[in-house]
mmCIF file of C-alpha atoms and ligand atoms in Angstrom:
data_model
loop_
_atom_site.group_PDB
_atom_site.id
_atom_site.type_symbol
_atom_site.label_atom_id
_atom_site.label_comp_id
_atom_site.label_asym_id
_atom_site.label_seq_id
_atom_site.Cartn_x
_atom_site.Cartn_y
_atom_site.Cartn_z
ATOM 1 C CA MET A 1 27.196 -92.974 -16.827
ATOM 2 C CA GLU A 2 25.448 -95.242 -14.294
ATOM 3 C CA ARG A 3 23.955 -98.703 -14.389
ATOM 4 C CA THR A 4 20.993 -99.813 -12.302
ATOM 5 C CA LEU A 5 18.633 -102.755 -11.985
ATOM 6 C CA SER A 6 15.005 -102.633 -13.048
ATOM 7 C CA ILE A 7 12.519 -105.449 -12.520
ATOM 8 C CA ILE A 8 9.139 -105.580 -14.230
ATOM 9 C CA LYS A 9 7.273 -107.489 -11.524
ATOM 10 C CA PRO A 10 4.761 -110.324 -12.001
ATOM 11 C CA ASP A 11 1.741 -107.975 -12.123
ATOM 12 C CA GLY A 12 3.357 -106.056 -15.005
ATOM 13 C CA VAL A 13 4.335 -109.136 -17.016
ATOM 14 C CA GLU A 14 0.949 -110.847 -16.387
ATOM 15 C CA ARG A 15 -0.877 -107.814 -17.824
ATOM 16 C CA ASN A 16 1.354 -107.598 -20.964
ATOM 17 C CA LEU A 17 2.796 -104.238 -19.914
ATOM 18 C CA VAL A 18 6.448 -105.037 -20.721
ATOM 19 C CA GLY A 19 6.568 -103.012 -23.954
ATOM 20 C CA LYS A 20 4.751 -100.006 -22.478
ATOM 21 C CA ILE A 21 7.102 -99.958 -19.465
ATOM 22 C CA ILE A 22 10.267 -100.277 -21.559
ATOM 23 C CA THR A 23 9.021 -97.428 -23.766
ATOM 24 C CA LYS A 24 8.839 -95.138 -20.713
ATOM 25 C CA PHE A 25 12.554 -95.766 -20.068
ATOM 26 C CA GLU A 26 13.666 -95.543 -23.711
ATOM 27 C CA ASP A 27 11.667 -92.344 -24.277
ATOM 28 C CA GLN A 28 13.764 -90.744 -21.510
ATOM 29 C CA GLY A 29 17.031 -91.769 -23.204
ATOM 30 C CA ILE A 30 17.753 -94.672 -20.874
ATOM 31 C CA ARG A 31 19.460 -97.597 -22.607
ATOM 32 C CA ILE A 32 18.835 -101.279 -21.932
ATOM 33 C CA ALA A 33 22.289 -102.792 -21.378
ATOM 34 C CA ALA A 34 20.929 -106.273 -20.497
ATOM 35 C CA LEU A 35 17.498 -107.917 -20.322
ATOM 36 C CA LYS A 36 16.046 -111.334 -19.470
ATOM 37 C CA LYS A 37 12.757 -112.958 -18.498
ATOM 38 C CA LEU A 38 12.763 -115.532 -15.707
ATOM 39 C CA GLN A 39 10.674 -116.844 -12.832
ATOM 40 C CA LEU A 40 12.191 -116.361 -9.380
ATOM 41 C CA SER A 41 12.097 -119.270 -6.956
ATOM 42 C CA LYS A 42 10.966 -118.429 -3.412
ATOM 43 C CA LYS A 43 14.589 -118.820 -2.300
ATOM 44 C CA GLN A 44 15.805 -116.364 -4.930
ATOM 45 C CA ALA A 45 13.077 -113.840 -4.016
ATOM 46 C CA GLU A 46 13.988 -114.179 -0.315
ATOM 47 C CA ALA A 47 17.661 -113.608 -1.142
ATOM 48 C CA PHE A 48 16.981 -110.628 -3.401
ATOM 49 C CA TYR A 49 14.789 -108.922 -0.775
ATOM 50 C CA ALA A 50 16.831 -110.060 2.271
ATOM 51 C CA VAL A 51 17.076 -106.436 3.450
ATOM 52 C CA HIS A 52 13.279 -106.509 4.066
ATOM 53 C CA LYS A 53 13.332 -109.829 5.989
ATOM 54 C CA ALA A 54 12.085 -108.303 9.245
ATOM 55 C CA ARG A 55 9.201 -106.397 7.614
ATOM 56 C CA PRO A 56 5.642 -107.636 8.207
ATOM 57 C CA PHE A 57 5.019 -107.800 4.440
ATOM 58 C CA PHE A 58 8.093 -109.963 3.673
ATOM 59 C CA GLY A 59 6.170 -113.232 3.154
ATOM 60 C CA GLU A 60 3.610 -111.527 0.918
ATOM 61 C CA LEU A 61 6.425 -109.877 -1.066
ATOM 62 C CA VAL A 62 8.249 -113.186 -1.627
ATOM 63 C CA ASP A 63 5.022 -114.983 -2.655
ATOM 64 C CA PHE A 64 4.175 -112.205 -5.097
ATOM 65 C CA MET A 65 7.630 -111.933 -6.658
ATOM 66 C CA SER A 66 7.827 -115.703 -7.240
ATOM 67 C CA ARG A 67 4.268 -116.333 -8.463
ATOM 68 C CA SER A 68 4.971 -115.820 -12.214
ATOM 69 C CA PRO A 69 7.758 -114.523 -14.496
ATOM 70 C CA VAL A 70 9.515 -111.188 -14.181
ATOM 71 C CA VAL A 71 11.588 -109.224 -16.684
ATOM 72 C CA VAL A 72 14.910 -108.006 -15.290
ATOM 73 C CA MET A 73 16.935 -105.287 -16.970
ATOM 74 C CA CYS A 74 20.207 -103.511 -16.461
ATOM 75 C CA LEU A 75 19.466 -99.887 -17.380
ATOM 76 C CA GLU A 76 22.241 -97.510 -18.364
ATOM 77 C CA GLY A 77 22.438 -93.736 -18.643
ATOM 78 C CA GLU A 78 23.428 -90.495 -16.978
ATOM 79 C CA ASN A 79 22.070 -90.529 -13.387
ATOM 80 C CA ALA A 80 20.277 -93.765 -14.284
ATOM 81 C CA ILE A 81 19.715 -94.784 -10.637
ATOM 82 C CA GLN A 82 17.707 -91.667 -9.710
ATOM 83 C CA ARG A 83 16.100 -91.293 -13.138
ATOM 84 C CA ASN A 84 14.843 -94.891 -13.008
ATOM 85 C CA ARG A 85 13.245 -94.123 -9.637
ATOM 86 C CA ASP A 86 11.714 -90.894 -10.953
ATOM 87 C CA ILE A 87 10.219 -92.735 -13.943
ATOM 88 C CA MET A 88 8.842 -95.485 -11.627
ATOM 89 C CA GLY A 89 7.190 -93.044 -9.194
ATOM 90 C CA ALA A 90 6.573 -93.446 -5.456
ATOM 91 C CA THR A 91 6.486 -96.966 -3.940
ATOM 92 C CA ASN A 92 2.822 -96.447 -3.064
ATOM 93 C CA PRO A 93 0.999 -95.856 -6.374
ATOM 94 C CA ALA A 94 -1.550 -93.693 -4.550
ATOM 95 C CA GLN A 95 1.291 -91.200 -3.983
ATOM 96 C CA ALA A 96 2.961 -91.569 -7.403
ATOM 97 C CA ALA A 97 3.163 -88.559 -9.721
ATOM 98 C CA GLU A 98 1.193 -88.337 -12.959
ATOM 99 C CA GLY A 99 2.936 -90.039 -15.902
ATOM 100 C CA THR A 100 5.032 -92.382 -13.758
ATOM 101 C CA ILE A 101 4.889 -96.152 -14.273
ATOM 102 C CA ARG A 102 3.281 -96.780 -10.880
ATOM 103 C CA LYS A 103 0.678 -94.026 -11.334
ATOM 104 C CA SER A 104 -0.160 -95.381 -14.799
ATOM 105 C CA PHE A 105 -0.205 -99.111 -14.065
ATOM 106 C CA SER A 106 0.010 -100.126 -10.372
ATOM 107 C CA LYS A 107 -2.910 -101.198 -8.229
ATOM 108 C CA SER A 108 -1.368 -101.388 -4.741
ATOM 109 C CA ILE A 109 1.817 -100.850 -2.720
ATOM 110 C CA GLY A 110 2.411 -104.613 -2.780
ATOM 111 C CA GLU A 111 1.844 -105.100 -6.503
ATOM 112 C CA ASN A 112 3.613 -101.979 -7.676
ATOM 113 C CA THR A 113 4.743 -103.243 -11.107
ATOM 114 C CA VAL A 114 8.429 -102.264 -11.036
ATOM 115 C CA HIS A 115 11.483 -102.366 -8.807
ATOM 116 C CA GLY A 116 14.503 -100.086 -9.105
ATOM 117 C CA SER A 117 17.775 -100.029 -7.167
ATOM 118 C CA ASP A 118 17.800 -97.254 -4.546
ATOM 119 C CA SER A 119 21.553 -96.495 -4.310
ATOM 120 C CA ALA A 120 24.838 -97.032 -6.141
ATOM 121 C CA GLU A 121 25.722 -99.876 -3.783
ATOM 122 C CA ALA A 122 22.346 -101.584 -4.237
ATOM 123 C CA ALA A 123 22.571 -101.104 -8.022
ATOM 124 C CA ALA A 124 25.957 -102.864 -8.210
ATOM 125 C CA ASN A 125 24.750 -105.750 -6.006
ATOM 126 C CA GLU A 126 21.372 -106.116 -7.709
ATOM 127 C CA VAL A 127 22.763 -106.025 -11.269
ATOM 128 C CA ALA A 128 25.298 -108.699 -10.261
ATOM 129 C CA PHE A 129 22.472 -110.780 -8.710
ATOM 130 C CA PHE A 130 20.969 -111.315 -12.185
ATOM 131 C CA PHE A 131 23.659 -110.669 -14.792
ATOM 132 C CA ALA A 132 27.185 -111.850 -15.498
ATOM 133 C CA ALA A 133 29.520 -109.087 -16.695
ATOM 134 C CA SER A 134 29.576 -110.748 -20.138
ATOM 135 C CA GLU A 135 25.783 -110.306 -20.482
ATOM 136 C CA ILE A 136 25.907 -106.525 -20.073
ATOM 137 C CA CYS A 137 26.664 -104.524 -23.210
HETATM 138 P P1 LIG B 1 10.294 -102.428 -4.104
HETATM 139 O O1 LIG B 1 10.731 -101.105 -4.584
HETATM 140 O O2 LIG B 1 10.477 -103.594 -4.989
HETATM 141 O O3 LIG B 1 11.006 -102.730 -2.702
HETATM 142 C C1 LIG B 1 10.418 -103.468 -1.668
HETATM 143 C C2 LIG B 1 9.006 -103.828 -1.960
HETATM 144 O O4 LIG B 1 8.226 -104.195 -0.841
HETATM 145 C C3 LIG B 1 8.258 -102.630 -2.521
HETATM 146 O O5 LIG B 1 8.733 -102.325 -3.793
HETATM 147 C C4 LIG B 1 6.833 -103.101 -2.446
HETATM 148 O O6 LIG B 1 6.486 -103.946 -3.516
HETATM 149 C C5 LIG B 1 6.874 -103.933 -1.165
HETATM 150 N N1 LIG B 1 6.237 -103.183 -0.083
HETATM 151 C C6 LIG B 1 6.682 -102.054 0.495
HETATM 152 N N2 LIG B 1 5.826 -101.674 1.472
HETATM 153 C C7 LIG B 1 4.833 -102.576 1.496
HETATM 154 C C8 LIG B 1 3.669 -102.737 2.279
HETATM 155 N N3 LIG B 1 3.340 -101.845 3.230
HETATM 156 N N4 LIG B 1 2.878 -103.802 2.033
HETATM 157 C C9 LIG B 1 3.206 -104.702 1.084
HETATM 158 N N5 LIG B 1 4.319 -104.600 0.298
HETATM 159 C C10 LIG B 1 5.109 -103.551 0.509
#
């Protein structure tokens, strides 16, 4: 059993896609162990994406992630880290497989609707960034 972090990004929440996105996870047997809606400050977005600080798109990414609310979830299930990424599809929606969240809903590599932790270490850090242990059940 693994836990991982999923974020429904501002473009997904703005377009009322929260239910449709959650359904894609639940239909695959992934359980929501924690969930909240919040708006990231620029500082929080910078801290969350600190690993991308040197990338040319960092400023754009921080502006986008803090422009309106997001929904953050701790997902739980067998191989949840990889399965979350499979359900999301490739980072660039133009390369995402049919049926994935990004193929279905995303317009660009910048506004790609969902985030998912990419390793066990990232999952532990990213879940802890948003949730106290007592909020996960
Ligand atoms: P995510 O999986 O949340 O991790 C880092 C994010 O940076 C990525 O999704 C994209 O939203 C964003 N990103 C990656 N590459 C680019 C790019 N070339 N231009 C703009 N944003 C990007």
